[in-house]
PDB file of C-alpha atoms in Angstrom:
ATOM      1  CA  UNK A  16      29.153 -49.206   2.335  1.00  0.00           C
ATOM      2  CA  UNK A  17      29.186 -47.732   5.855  1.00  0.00           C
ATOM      3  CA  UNK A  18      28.836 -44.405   4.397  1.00  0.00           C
ATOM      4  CA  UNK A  19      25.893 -45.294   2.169  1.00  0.00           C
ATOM      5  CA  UNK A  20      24.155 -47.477   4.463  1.00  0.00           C
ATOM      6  CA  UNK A  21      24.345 -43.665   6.568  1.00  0.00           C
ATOM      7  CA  UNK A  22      23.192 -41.832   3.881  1.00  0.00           C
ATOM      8  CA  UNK A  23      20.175 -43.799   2.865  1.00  0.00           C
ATOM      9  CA  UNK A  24      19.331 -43.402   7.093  1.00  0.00           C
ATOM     10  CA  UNK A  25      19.677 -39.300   7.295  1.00  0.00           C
ATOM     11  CA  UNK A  26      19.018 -38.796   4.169  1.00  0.00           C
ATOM     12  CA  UNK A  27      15.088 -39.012   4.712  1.00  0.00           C
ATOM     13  CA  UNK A  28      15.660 -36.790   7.944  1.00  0.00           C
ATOM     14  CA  UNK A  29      17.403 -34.326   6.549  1.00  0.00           C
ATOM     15  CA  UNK A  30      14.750 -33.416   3.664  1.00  0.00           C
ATOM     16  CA  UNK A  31      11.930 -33.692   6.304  1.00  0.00           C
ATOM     17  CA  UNK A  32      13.680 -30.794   8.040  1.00  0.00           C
ATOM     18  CA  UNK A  33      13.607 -29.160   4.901  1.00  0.00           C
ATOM     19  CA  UNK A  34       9.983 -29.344   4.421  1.00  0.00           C
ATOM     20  CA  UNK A  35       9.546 -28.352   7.811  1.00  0.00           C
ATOM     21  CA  UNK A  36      11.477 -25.249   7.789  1.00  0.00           C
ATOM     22  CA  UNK A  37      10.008 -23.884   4.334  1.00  0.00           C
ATOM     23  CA  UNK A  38       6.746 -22.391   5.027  1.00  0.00           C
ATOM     24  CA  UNK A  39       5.616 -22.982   1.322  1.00  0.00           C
ATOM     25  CA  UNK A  40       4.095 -19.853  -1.070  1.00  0.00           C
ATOM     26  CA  UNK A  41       3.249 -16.877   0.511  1.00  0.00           C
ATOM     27  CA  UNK A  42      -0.233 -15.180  -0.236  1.00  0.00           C
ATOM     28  CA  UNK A  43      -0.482 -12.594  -2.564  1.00  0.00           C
ATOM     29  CA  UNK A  44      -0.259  -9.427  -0.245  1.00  0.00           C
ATOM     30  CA  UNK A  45      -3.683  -8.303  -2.489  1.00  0.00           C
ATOM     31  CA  UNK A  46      -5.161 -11.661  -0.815  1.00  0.00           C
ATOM     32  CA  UNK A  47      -3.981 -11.132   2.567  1.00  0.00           C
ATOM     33  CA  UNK A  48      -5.449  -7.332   2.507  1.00  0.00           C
ATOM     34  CA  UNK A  49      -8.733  -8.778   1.678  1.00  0.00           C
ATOM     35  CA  UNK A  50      -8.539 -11.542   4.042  1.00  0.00           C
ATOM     36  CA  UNK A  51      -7.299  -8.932   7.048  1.00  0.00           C
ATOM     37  CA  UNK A  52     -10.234  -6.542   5.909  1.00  0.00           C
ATOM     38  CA  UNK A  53     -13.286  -9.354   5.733  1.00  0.00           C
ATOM     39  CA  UNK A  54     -12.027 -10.490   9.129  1.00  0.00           C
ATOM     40  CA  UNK A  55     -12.598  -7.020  10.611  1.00  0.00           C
ATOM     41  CA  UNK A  56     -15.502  -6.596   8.543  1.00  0.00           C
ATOM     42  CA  UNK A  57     -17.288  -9.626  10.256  1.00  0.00           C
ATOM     43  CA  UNK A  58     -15.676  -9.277  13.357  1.00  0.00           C
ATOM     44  CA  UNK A  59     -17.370  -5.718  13.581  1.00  0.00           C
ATOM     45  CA  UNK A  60     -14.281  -3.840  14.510  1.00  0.00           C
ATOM     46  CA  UNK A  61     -15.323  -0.890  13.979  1.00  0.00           C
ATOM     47  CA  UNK A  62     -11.360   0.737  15.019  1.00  0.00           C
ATOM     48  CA  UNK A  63      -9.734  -1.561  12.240  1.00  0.00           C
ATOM     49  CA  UNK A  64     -12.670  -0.929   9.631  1.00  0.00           C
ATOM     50  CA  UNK A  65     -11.462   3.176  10.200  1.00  0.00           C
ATOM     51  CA  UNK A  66      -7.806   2.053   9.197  1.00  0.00           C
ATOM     52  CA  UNK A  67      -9.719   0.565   5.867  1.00  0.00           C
ATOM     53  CA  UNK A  68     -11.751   3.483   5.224  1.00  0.00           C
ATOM     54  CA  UNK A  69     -10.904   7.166   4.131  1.00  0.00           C
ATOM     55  CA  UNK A  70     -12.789  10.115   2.697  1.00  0.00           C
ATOM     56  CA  UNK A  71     -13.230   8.947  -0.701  1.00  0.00           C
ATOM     57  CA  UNK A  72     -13.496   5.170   0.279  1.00  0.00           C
ATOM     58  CA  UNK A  73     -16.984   3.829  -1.523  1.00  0.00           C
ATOM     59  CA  UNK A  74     -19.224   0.837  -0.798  1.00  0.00           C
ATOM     60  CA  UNK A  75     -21.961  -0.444  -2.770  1.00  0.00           C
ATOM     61  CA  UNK A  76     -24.687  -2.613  -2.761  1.00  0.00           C
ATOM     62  CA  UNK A  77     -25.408  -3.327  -5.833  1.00  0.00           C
ATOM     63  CA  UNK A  78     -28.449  -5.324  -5.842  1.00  0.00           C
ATOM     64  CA  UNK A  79     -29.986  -3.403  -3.073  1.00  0.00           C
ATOM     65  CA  UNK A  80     -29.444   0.325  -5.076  1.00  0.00           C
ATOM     66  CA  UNK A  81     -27.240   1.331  -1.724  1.00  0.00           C
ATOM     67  CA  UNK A  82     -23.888   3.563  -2.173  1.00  0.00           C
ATOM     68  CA  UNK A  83     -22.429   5.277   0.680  1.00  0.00           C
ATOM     69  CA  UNK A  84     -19.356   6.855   0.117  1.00  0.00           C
ATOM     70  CA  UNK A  85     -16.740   8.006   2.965  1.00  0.00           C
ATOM     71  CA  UNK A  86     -15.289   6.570   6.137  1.00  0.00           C
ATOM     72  CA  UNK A  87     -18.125   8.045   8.395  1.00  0.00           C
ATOM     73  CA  UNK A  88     -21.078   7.216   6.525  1.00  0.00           C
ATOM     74  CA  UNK A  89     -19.821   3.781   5.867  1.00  0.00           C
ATOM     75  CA  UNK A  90     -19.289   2.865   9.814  1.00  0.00           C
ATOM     76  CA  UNK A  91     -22.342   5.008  10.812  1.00  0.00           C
ATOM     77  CA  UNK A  92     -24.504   2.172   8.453  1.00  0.00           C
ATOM     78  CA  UNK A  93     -22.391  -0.784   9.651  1.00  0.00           C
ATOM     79  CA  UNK A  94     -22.853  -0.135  13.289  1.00  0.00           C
ATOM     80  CA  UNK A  95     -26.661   0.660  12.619  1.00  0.00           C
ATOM     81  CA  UNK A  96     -26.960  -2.800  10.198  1.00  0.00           C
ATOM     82  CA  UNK A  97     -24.791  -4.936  12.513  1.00  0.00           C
ATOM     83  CA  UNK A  98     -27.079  -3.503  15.802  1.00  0.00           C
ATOM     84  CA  UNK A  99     -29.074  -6.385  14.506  1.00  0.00           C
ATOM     85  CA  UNK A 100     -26.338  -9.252  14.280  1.00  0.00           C
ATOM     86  CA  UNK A 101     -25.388 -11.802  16.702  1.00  0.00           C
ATOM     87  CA  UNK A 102     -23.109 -13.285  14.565  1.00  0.00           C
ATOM     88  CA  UNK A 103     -21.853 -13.103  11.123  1.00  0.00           C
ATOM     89  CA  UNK A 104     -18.979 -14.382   9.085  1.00  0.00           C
ATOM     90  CA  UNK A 105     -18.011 -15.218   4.987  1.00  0.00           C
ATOM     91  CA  UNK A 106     -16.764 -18.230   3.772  1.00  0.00           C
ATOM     92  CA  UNK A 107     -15.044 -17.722   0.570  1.00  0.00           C
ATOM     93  CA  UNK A 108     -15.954 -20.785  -1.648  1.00  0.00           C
ATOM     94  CA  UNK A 109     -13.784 -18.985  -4.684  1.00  0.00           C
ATOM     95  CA  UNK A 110     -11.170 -16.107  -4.476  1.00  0.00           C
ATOM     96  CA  UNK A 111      -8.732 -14.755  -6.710  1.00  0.00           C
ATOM     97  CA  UNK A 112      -7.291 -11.421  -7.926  1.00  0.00           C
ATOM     98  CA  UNK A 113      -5.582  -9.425 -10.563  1.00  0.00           C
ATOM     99  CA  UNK A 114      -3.711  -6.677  -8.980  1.00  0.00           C
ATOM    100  CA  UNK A 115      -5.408  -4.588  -6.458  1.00  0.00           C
ATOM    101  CA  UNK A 116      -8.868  -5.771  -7.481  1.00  0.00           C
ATOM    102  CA  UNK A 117      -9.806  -9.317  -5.480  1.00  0.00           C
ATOM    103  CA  UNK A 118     -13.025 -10.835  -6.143  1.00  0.00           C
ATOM    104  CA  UNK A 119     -14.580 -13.359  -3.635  1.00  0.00           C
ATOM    105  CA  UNK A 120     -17.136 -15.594  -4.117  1.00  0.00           C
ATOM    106  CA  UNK A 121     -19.254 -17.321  -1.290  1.00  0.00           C
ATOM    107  CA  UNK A 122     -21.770 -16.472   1.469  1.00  0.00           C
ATOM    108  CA  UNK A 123     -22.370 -15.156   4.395  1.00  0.00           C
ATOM    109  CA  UNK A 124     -23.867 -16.062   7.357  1.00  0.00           C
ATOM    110  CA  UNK A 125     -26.120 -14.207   9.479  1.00  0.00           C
ATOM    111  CA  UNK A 126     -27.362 -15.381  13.271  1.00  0.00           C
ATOM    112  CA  UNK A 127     -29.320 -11.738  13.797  1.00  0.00           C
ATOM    113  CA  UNK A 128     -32.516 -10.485  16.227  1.00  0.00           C
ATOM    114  CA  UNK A 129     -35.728 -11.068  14.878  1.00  0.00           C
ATOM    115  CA  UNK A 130     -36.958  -7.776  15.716  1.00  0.00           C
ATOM    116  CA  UNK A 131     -35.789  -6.987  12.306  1.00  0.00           C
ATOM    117  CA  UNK A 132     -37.923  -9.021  10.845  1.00  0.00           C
ATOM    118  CA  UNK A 133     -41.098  -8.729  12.981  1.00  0.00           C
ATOM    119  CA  UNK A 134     -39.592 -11.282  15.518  1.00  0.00           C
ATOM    120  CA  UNK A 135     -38.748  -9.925  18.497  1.00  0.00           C
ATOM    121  CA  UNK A 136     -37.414 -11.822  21.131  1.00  0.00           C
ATOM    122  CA  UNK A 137     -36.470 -14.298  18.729  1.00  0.00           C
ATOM    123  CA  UNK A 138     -33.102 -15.259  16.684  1.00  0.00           C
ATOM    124  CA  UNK A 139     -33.133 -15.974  12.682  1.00  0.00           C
ATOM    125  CA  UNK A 140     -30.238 -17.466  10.872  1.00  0.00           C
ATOM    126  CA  UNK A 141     -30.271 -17.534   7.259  1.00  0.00           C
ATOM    127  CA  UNK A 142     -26.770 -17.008   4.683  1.00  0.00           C
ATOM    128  CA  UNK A 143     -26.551 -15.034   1.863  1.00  0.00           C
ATOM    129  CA  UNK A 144     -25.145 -16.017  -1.356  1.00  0.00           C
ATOM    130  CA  UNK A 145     -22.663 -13.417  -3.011  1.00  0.00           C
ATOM    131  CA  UNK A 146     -19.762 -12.079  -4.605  1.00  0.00           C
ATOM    132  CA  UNK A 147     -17.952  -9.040  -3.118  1.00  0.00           C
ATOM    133  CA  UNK A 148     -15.203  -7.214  -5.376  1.00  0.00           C
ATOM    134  CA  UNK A 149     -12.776  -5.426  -3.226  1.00  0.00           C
ATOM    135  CA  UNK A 150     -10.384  -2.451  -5.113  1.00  0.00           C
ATOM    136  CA  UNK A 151      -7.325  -1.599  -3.325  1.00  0.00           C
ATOM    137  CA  UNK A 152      -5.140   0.265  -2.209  1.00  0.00           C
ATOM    138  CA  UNK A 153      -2.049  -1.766  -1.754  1.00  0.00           C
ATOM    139  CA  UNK A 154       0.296   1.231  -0.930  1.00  0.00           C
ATOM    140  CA  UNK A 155      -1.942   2.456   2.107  1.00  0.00           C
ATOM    141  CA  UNK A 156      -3.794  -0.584   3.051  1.00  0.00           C
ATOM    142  CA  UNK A 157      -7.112   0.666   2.307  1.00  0.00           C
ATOM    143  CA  UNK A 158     -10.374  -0.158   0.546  1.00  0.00           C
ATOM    144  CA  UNK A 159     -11.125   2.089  -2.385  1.00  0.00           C
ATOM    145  CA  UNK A 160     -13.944   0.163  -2.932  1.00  0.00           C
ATOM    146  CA  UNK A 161     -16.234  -2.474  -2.427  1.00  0.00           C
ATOM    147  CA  UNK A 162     -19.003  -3.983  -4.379  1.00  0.00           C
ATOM    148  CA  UNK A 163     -20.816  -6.522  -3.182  1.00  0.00           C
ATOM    149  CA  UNK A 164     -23.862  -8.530  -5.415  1.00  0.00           C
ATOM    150  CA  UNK A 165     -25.692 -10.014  -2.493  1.00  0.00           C
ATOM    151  CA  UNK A 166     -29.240 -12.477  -3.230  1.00  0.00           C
ATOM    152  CA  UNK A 167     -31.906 -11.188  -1.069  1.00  0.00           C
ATOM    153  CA  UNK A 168     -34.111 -13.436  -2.561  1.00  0.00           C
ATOM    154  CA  UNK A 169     -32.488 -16.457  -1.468  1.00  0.00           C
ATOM    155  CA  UNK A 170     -32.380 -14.895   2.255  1.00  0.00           C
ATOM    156  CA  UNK A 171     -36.043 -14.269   1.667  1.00  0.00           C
ATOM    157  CA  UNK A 172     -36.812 -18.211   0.642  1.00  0.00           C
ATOM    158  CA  UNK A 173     -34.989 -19.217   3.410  1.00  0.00           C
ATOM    159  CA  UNK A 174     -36.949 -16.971   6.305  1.00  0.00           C
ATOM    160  CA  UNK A 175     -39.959 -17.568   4.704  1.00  0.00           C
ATOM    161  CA  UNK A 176     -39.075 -21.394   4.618  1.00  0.00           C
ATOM    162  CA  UNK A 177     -39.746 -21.865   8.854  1.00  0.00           C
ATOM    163  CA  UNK A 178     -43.184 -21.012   9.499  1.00  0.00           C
ATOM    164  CA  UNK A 179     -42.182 -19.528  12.672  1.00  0.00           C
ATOM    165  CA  UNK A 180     -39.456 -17.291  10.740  1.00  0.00           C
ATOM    166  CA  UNK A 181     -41.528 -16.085   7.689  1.00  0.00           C
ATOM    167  CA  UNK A 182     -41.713 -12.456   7.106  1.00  0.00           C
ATOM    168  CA  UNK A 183     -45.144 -11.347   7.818  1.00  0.00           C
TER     169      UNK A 183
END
């Protein structure tokens, strides 16, 4: 009875430790990539985006008819784009993968200069709805490519939304 009555007490205890210890199911190392990549991506570190990148690396933008291919061309427009941004992050509502191809689904968020947009001296914020499809290179941890499908005309409703921010 003794020995029960201990049982029922540690018992409890003892699988709570269990749970603890057990960090649960790892991410696909395709997800993590993606994750590690986005992160530098909207972080604009340019040193880790050079680790992503290679000669042959290409990046699209599909819905604006843009294609760079090549680690130098694709920093030399990110630094020249993100010149503009003050901040700037994705949130992934949807993610998942098949192999080395992970597609996300969400938006991202823009706080950038207005000079860009005939503002200067002021600040717009606006997010963009899209999906960016990432192929990769698990072996080297590298992109191969990306594509993003990015709505520009949603950006545009939303600027043009604030009488102060519309796009003259």
């Amino acid at each position: 009875m003794r020995a029960l009555l201990l049982m029922m007490l540690f018992l409890p205890l003892l699988s709570q430790a269990a749970e603890e210890v057990d960090p649960g199911p790892q991410k696909p190392a395709a997800i993590q990539l993606a994750e590690e990549y986005m992160a530098a991506l909207t972080n604009r570190n340019y040193s880790k985006l050079a680790q992503f990148y290679d000669r042959e690396t290409v990046l699209t933008d599909q819905m604006a008819g843009k294609s760079l291919t090549g680690s130098r061309d694709i920093l030399a427009f990110l630094r020249r784009v993100h010149t503009y941004t003050q901040e700037y992050y994705f949130n992934a509502d949807h993610l998942f993968y098949k192999g080395s191809r992970v597609v996300m689904i969400g938006n991202y968020y823009y706080k950038a200069r207005g000079d860009l947009f005939g503002y200067p001296g002021e600040s717009v914020t606006f997010s963009l709805p899209g999906v960016t499809t990432l192929k990769l290179d698990m072996e080297n941890r590298r992109i191969e490519q990306q594509i993003d499908y990015l709505d520009y005309h949603t950006m545009e409703d939303q600027l043009s939304a604030h009488p102060s921010l519309a796009i003259p």
